[in-house]
Amino acid sequence: MIEFTGRPAESFQFTEILYEKKDWVARITINRPHVYNCLNGDAVAQLSDALQDASWDDSVAVVVLTGAGDKAFCTGGDVKEYAETLLPRPRNYWKWFTYFGRALELLLNMGKPTIARLNGMAVGGGNEVHLACDLSIAADDVRIRQVGPSVGSVPAAGGTQWLPLLVGERRARQILMLNEWIPAQKALEWGLVNEVVPRKNLDAAVDEMCQKLIQKFPECMRYTREQLNFWKNLAWGMTAGHAREWLTLHYGALEPYEGMRSFVEKRPADYLRLRRAAAEGLSSEFLWGPYRHTCQNCGSKGLPEVFTYCGVCGSKLE
């Protein structure tokens, strides 16, 4: 029988996050500072489990989400894991998104206020985790960035839906299309964060906001969040499934391949090569062109257009 209550934080065997509950506050820390707190499959699954627990625990009034160290809040999906598990089998992204989508939906609909403690950069999916929180406080040296068209991974699931609500249409397009860094002060001016404080004052500012939220009626707070979330939930519900499907199908194409390989190989992405190929009639939907050749020697079919030799038997293609 399900018990609709929380568990002791220490009873979870988390490896990728830290989880603490004390004095009405649940604190969740993405604990992967060696890779700028990016989210691999285990991390995003554990984040979902912690959020679910905090949502059901009546001894929790506020949830604080942050990253370990002082360089990154979260930098989105683990591109190295993507390259190893998604490029060879794109349908795995559909499965990965199950956990990522669940984490964002739990942040939206957990029934109690959430604070993003921005201790470092928030990039891509990491900024989308940030956007899903109710409130955010940033250290004054923090930067925020969306990167989808720069790395071959769009649409931004969360960014495209919620940034227009927070910063307006024109600024949302600037963030999502130009992929430029937004420093903390500009993020404050644009409405991306609620407060910017000197780094040494970050914890004190978060604690102060927690105390203000604790001193509110919980059911009134829950309903206030439900009403405030109308447009965020509407935008997410209408488009998240499409984003999941599009990204799943797209991961076998040339753009994400080049974006991820260039990241893993620590080199600039060759954007113009893809543009030149398109101008010459090739299509980035295929890594090596459409499947047009048939080998006259071994009978293999569906060989890519740009192949001059059969990839099965090695015979020259006619």
XYZ file of C-alpha atoms in Angstrom:
318
model
C 0.000 0.000 0.000
C 1.322 3.435 -0.930
C 2.014 5.745 1.977
C 1.487 9.330 0.882
C 4.368 10.734 2.856
C 8.056 11.416 2.518
C 10.995 9.243 3.470
C 14.072 10.195 5.474
C 16.473 11.873 3.056
C 19.308 9.620 4.160
C 17.331 6.508 3.175
C 17.846 7.278 -0.529
C 20.940 5.786 -2.140
C 21.577 8.701 -4.468
C 24.900 8.806 -6.318
C 24.466 11.830 -8.605
C 22.629 14.251 -6.312
C 22.707 15.307 -2.670
C 19.423 15.407 -0.778
C 18.753 17.009 2.592
C 15.577 17.865 4.487
C 15.784 20.092 7.536
C 13.783 22.895 9.160
C 10.960 22.821 6.570
C 13.388 23.051 3.635
C 14.385 20.301 1.196
C 17.691 20.965 -0.548
C 18.578 19.096 -3.729
C 22.074 19.505 -5.150
C 23.108 18.155 -8.545
C 26.428 16.652 -7.498
C 28.445 16.337 -10.710
C 30.812 19.326 -10.529
C 33.503 17.499 -12.528
C 31.218 17.784 -15.596
C 29.610 21.116 -14.725
C 26.582 19.393 -13.160
C 25.250 18.108 -16.466
C 22.471 15.535 -16.265
C 23.127 11.950 -17.243
C 20.336 9.394 -17.093
C 20.996 8.474 -13.459
C 21.103 12.093 -12.336
C 17.817 13.068 -13.951
C 16.113 9.919 -12.595
C 17.389 10.623 -9.082
C 16.339 14.261 -9.350
C 12.813 13.097 -10.183
C 12.751 10.746 -7.186
C 13.894 13.477 -4.799
C 11.332 15.944 -6.136
C 8.558 13.381 -5.779
C 9.566 12.722 -2.181
C 9.744 16.427 -1.333
C 6.333 16.965 -2.928
C 4.673 14.364 -0.683
C 6.535 15.231 2.519
C 4.385 17.511 4.684
C 7.449 18.467 6.709
C 8.804 20.226 3.600
C 7.547 23.750 2.922
C 10.125 24.898 0.360
C 12.430 23.136 -2.098
C 15.827 24.625 -2.991
C 17.543 23.296 -6.113
C 21.207 24.013 -6.833
C 24.446 22.577 -8.184
C 27.626 21.490 -6.457
C 30.657 23.765 -6.517
C 30.797 27.336 -7.773
C 31.063 26.950 -11.555
C 27.720 25.505 -12.666
C 24.116 25.267 -11.551
C 23.401 22.796 -14.343
C 24.529 22.565 -17.969
C 21.716 20.376 -19.272
C 22.049 16.890 -20.717
C 25.343 15.012 -20.595
C 26.575 15.435 -24.177
C 29.170 12.676 -23.756
C 26.411 10.265 -22.746
C 24.299 11.541 -25.641
C 27.117 10.794 -28.077
C 27.602 7.292 -26.674
C 23.974 6.234 -26.235
C 21.765 8.446 -28.410
C 23.702 8.813 -31.645
C 23.914 5.022 -32.107
C 20.267 4.543 -31.044
C 18.225 7.764 -31.295
C 15.089 6.182 -29.822
C 16.908 6.188 -26.472
C 16.332 9.941 -26.310
C 12.598 9.281 -26.098
C 13.325 7.186 -22.996
C 15.753 9.735 -21.500
C 13.123 12.446 -21.902
C 10.748 10.399 -19.730
C 12.846 11.342 -16.702
C 13.702 14.860 -17.817
C 10.066 15.681 -18.542
C 9.011 14.137 -15.230
C 11.525 16.289 -13.330
C 10.277 19.495 -14.981
C 6.643 18.560 -14.402
C 7.336 17.775 -10.741
C 9.004 21.159 -10.319
C 5.952 22.804 -11.861
C 3.302 20.833 -10.022
C 4.757 19.726 -6.704
C 2.377 21.912 -4.682
C 5.001 23.912 -2.801
C 7.368 26.711 -3.794
C 10.718 26.002 -5.418
C 13.815 28.207 -5.452
C 16.670 27.882 -7.934
C 19.922 28.754 -6.174
C 22.082 29.775 -9.124
C 25.613 29.107 -7.918
C 27.060 29.010 -11.431
C 26.159 28.921 -15.104
C 22.758 27.611 -16.212
C 22.991 26.316 -19.776
C 20.535 24.611 -22.130
C 18.477 22.047 -20.249
C 20.001 23.395 -17.042
C 18.355 26.731 -17.703
C 15.097 24.907 -18.415
C 15.332 23.281 -14.976
C 15.892 26.795 -13.635
C 12.882 28.142 -15.556
C 10.655 25.436 -14.085
C 11.331 26.739 -10.564
C 9.086 29.414 -9.053
C 11.832 31.785 -7.959
C 15.557 32.147 -8.463
C 18.461 33.887 -6.781
C 21.784 34.196 -8.585
C 25.321 34.963 -7.531
C 26.522 38.112 -9.276
C 29.022 36.272 -11.500
C 26.497 33.765 -12.879
C 25.757 33.505 -16.614
C 22.795 31.945 -18.438
C 22.653 30.590 -21.982
C 20.509 28.530 -24.347
C 22.507 26.568 -26.923
C 20.156 24.421 -29.051
C 20.921 25.702 -32.600
C 24.632 25.834 -31.729
C 24.868 22.154 -30.760
C 22.279 20.574 -33.046
C 19.699 19.962 -30.331
C 16.439 21.881 -30.714
C 13.750 22.717 -29.806
C 14.607 23.639 -26.250
C 12.077 21.682 -24.187
C 11.082 24.289 -21.621
C 13.015 27.198 -23.054
C 10.857 27.689 -26.134
C 7.710 27.346 -24.022
C 8.570 29.464 -21.002
C 11.077 32.124 -22.010
C 8.461 34.193 -23.913
C 6.362 34.210 -20.727
C 9.256 35.404 -18.566
C 11.175 37.823 -20.762
C 8.861 38.589 -23.700
C 8.806 37.469 -27.316
C 11.730 39.485 -28.722
C 14.113 38.697 -25.885
C 13.136 35.026 -25.967
C 14.033 34.896 -29.651
C 17.348 36.615 -28.936
C 18.185 34.066 -26.235
C 17.099 31.001 -28.203
C 18.372 31.990 -31.648
C 21.647 33.789 -30.919
C 22.739 31.576 -27.998
C 24.678 34.395 -26.322
C 25.657 34.505 -22.661
C 23.375 36.520 -20.401
C 25.191 37.897 -17.353
C 23.446 37.961 -13.991
C 22.596 41.652 -14.011
C 20.974 41.478 -17.443
C 19.098 38.337 -16.318
C 17.730 40.392 -13.417
C 16.721 43.275 -15.697
C 15.001 40.874 -18.097
C 13.105 38.990 -15.386
C 15.019 35.705 -15.643
C 15.954 35.843 -11.952
C 14.431 37.498 -8.890
C 17.584 38.587 -7.098
C 21.303 38.970 -7.787
C 23.600 39.047 -4.789
C 27.336 38.907 -4.148
C 28.452 35.275 -4.129
C 29.313 35.424 -0.436
C 25.700 36.397 0.307
C 24.022 33.731 -1.836
C 23.155 31.292 0.938
C 21.920 34.039 3.237
C 19.643 35.406 0.492
C 18.245 31.934 -0.240
C 17.660 31.277 3.461
C 15.869 34.601 3.838
C 13.544 33.800 0.940
C 12.892 30.334 2.386
C 11.841 31.847 5.716
C 9.422 34.208 3.983
C 7.830 31.298 2.133
C 7.620 29.087 5.209
C 5.539 31.775 6.928
C 2.618 31.284 4.539
C -0.438 29.014 4.616
C 0.465 25.834 2.684
C -2.881 25.181 0.974
C -3.209 28.807 -0.102
C 0.337 28.617 -1.445
C -0.407 25.424 -3.345
C -3.453 26.931 -5.045
C -1.602 30.164 -5.796
C 1.044 28.125 -7.617
C -1.622 26.181 -9.496
C -3.149 29.388 -10.844
C 0.208 30.981 -11.601
C 1.262 27.879 -13.537
C -1.659 28.059 -15.977
C 0.291 29.435 -18.931
C 3.441 27.426 -18.188
C 1.456 24.201 -17.969
C -0.547 25.058 -21.079
C 2.543 25.809 -23.166
C 4.325 22.700 -21.876
C 1.356 20.379 -22.306
C 0.704 21.518 -25.871
C 4.287 21.205 -27.116
C 6.477 18.960 -24.924
C 5.348 15.742 -26.597
C 6.138 17.197 -30.013
C 9.600 18.262 -28.828
C 10.224 14.773 -27.466
C 9.257 13.114 -30.743
C 11.133 15.606 -32.944
C 14.324 15.311 -30.943
C 14.089 11.523 -30.892
C 13.823 11.328 -34.672
C 16.383 14.088 -35.232
C 19.182 12.488 -33.217
C 20.093 10.262 -36.155
C 20.718 13.255 -38.429
C 23.873 15.118 -39.357
C 23.315 18.298 -37.311
C 23.270 16.660 -33.841
C 26.073 14.322 -34.950
C 28.323 17.248 -35.840
C 27.269 19.230 -32.772
C 27.959 16.424 -30.317
C 31.122 15.121 -31.979
C 32.608 18.624 -32.055
C 31.795 19.025 -28.348
C 33.346 15.683 -27.400
C 36.371 16.347 -29.629
C 36.738 19.882 -28.202
C 36.679 21.628 -31.579
C 34.431 24.244 -33.201
C 31.409 22.867 -35.003
C 31.631 23.158 -38.797
C 28.366 24.977 -39.464
C 29.308 26.137 -42.955
C 30.072 22.611 -44.144
C 26.466 21.691 -43.470
C 25.233 24.840 -45.199
C 27.422 24.148 -48.246
C 26.179 20.579 -48.395
C 22.570 21.786 -48.345
C 23.326 24.333 -51.074
C 24.715 21.487 -53.193
C 21.531 19.490 -52.821
C 22.454 17.218 -49.912
C 20.206 16.927 -46.871
C 21.212 17.105 -43.215
C 18.423 14.688 -42.318
C 20.868 11.909 -43.326
C 24.388 11.418 -42.014
C 25.637 10.086 -45.377
C 22.796 10.989 -47.712
C 19.489 9.256 -48.543
C 19.418 5.478 -48.833
C 19.481 5.056 -52.614
C 22.152 2.568 -53.667
C 21.826 -1.163 -54.229
C 24.979 -3.234 -54.473
C 25.001 -5.246 -57.693
C 27.468 -7.722 -56.204
C 25.907 -8.741 -52.847
C 22.418 -7.279 -53.275
C 22.570 -5.011 -50.197
C 19.962 -2.277 -50.442
C 19.512 1.135 -48.893
C 23.180 2.121 -49.050
C 23.757 5.881 -48.518
C 23.891 8.093 -51.586
C 27.442 9.360 -51.057
C 28.942 5.858 -50.774
C 31.062 4.831 -53.760
C 31.755 1.359 -52.360
C 29.419 -1.094 -50.681
C 29.726 -0.989 -46.917
C 28.909 -4.715 -46.720
C 31.063 -6.446 -49.327
C 33.355 -3.610 -50.435
C 32.416 -3.738 -54.107
C 32.424 -0.549 -56.146
C 28.929 0.818 -56.554
C 27.655 1.618 -60.019
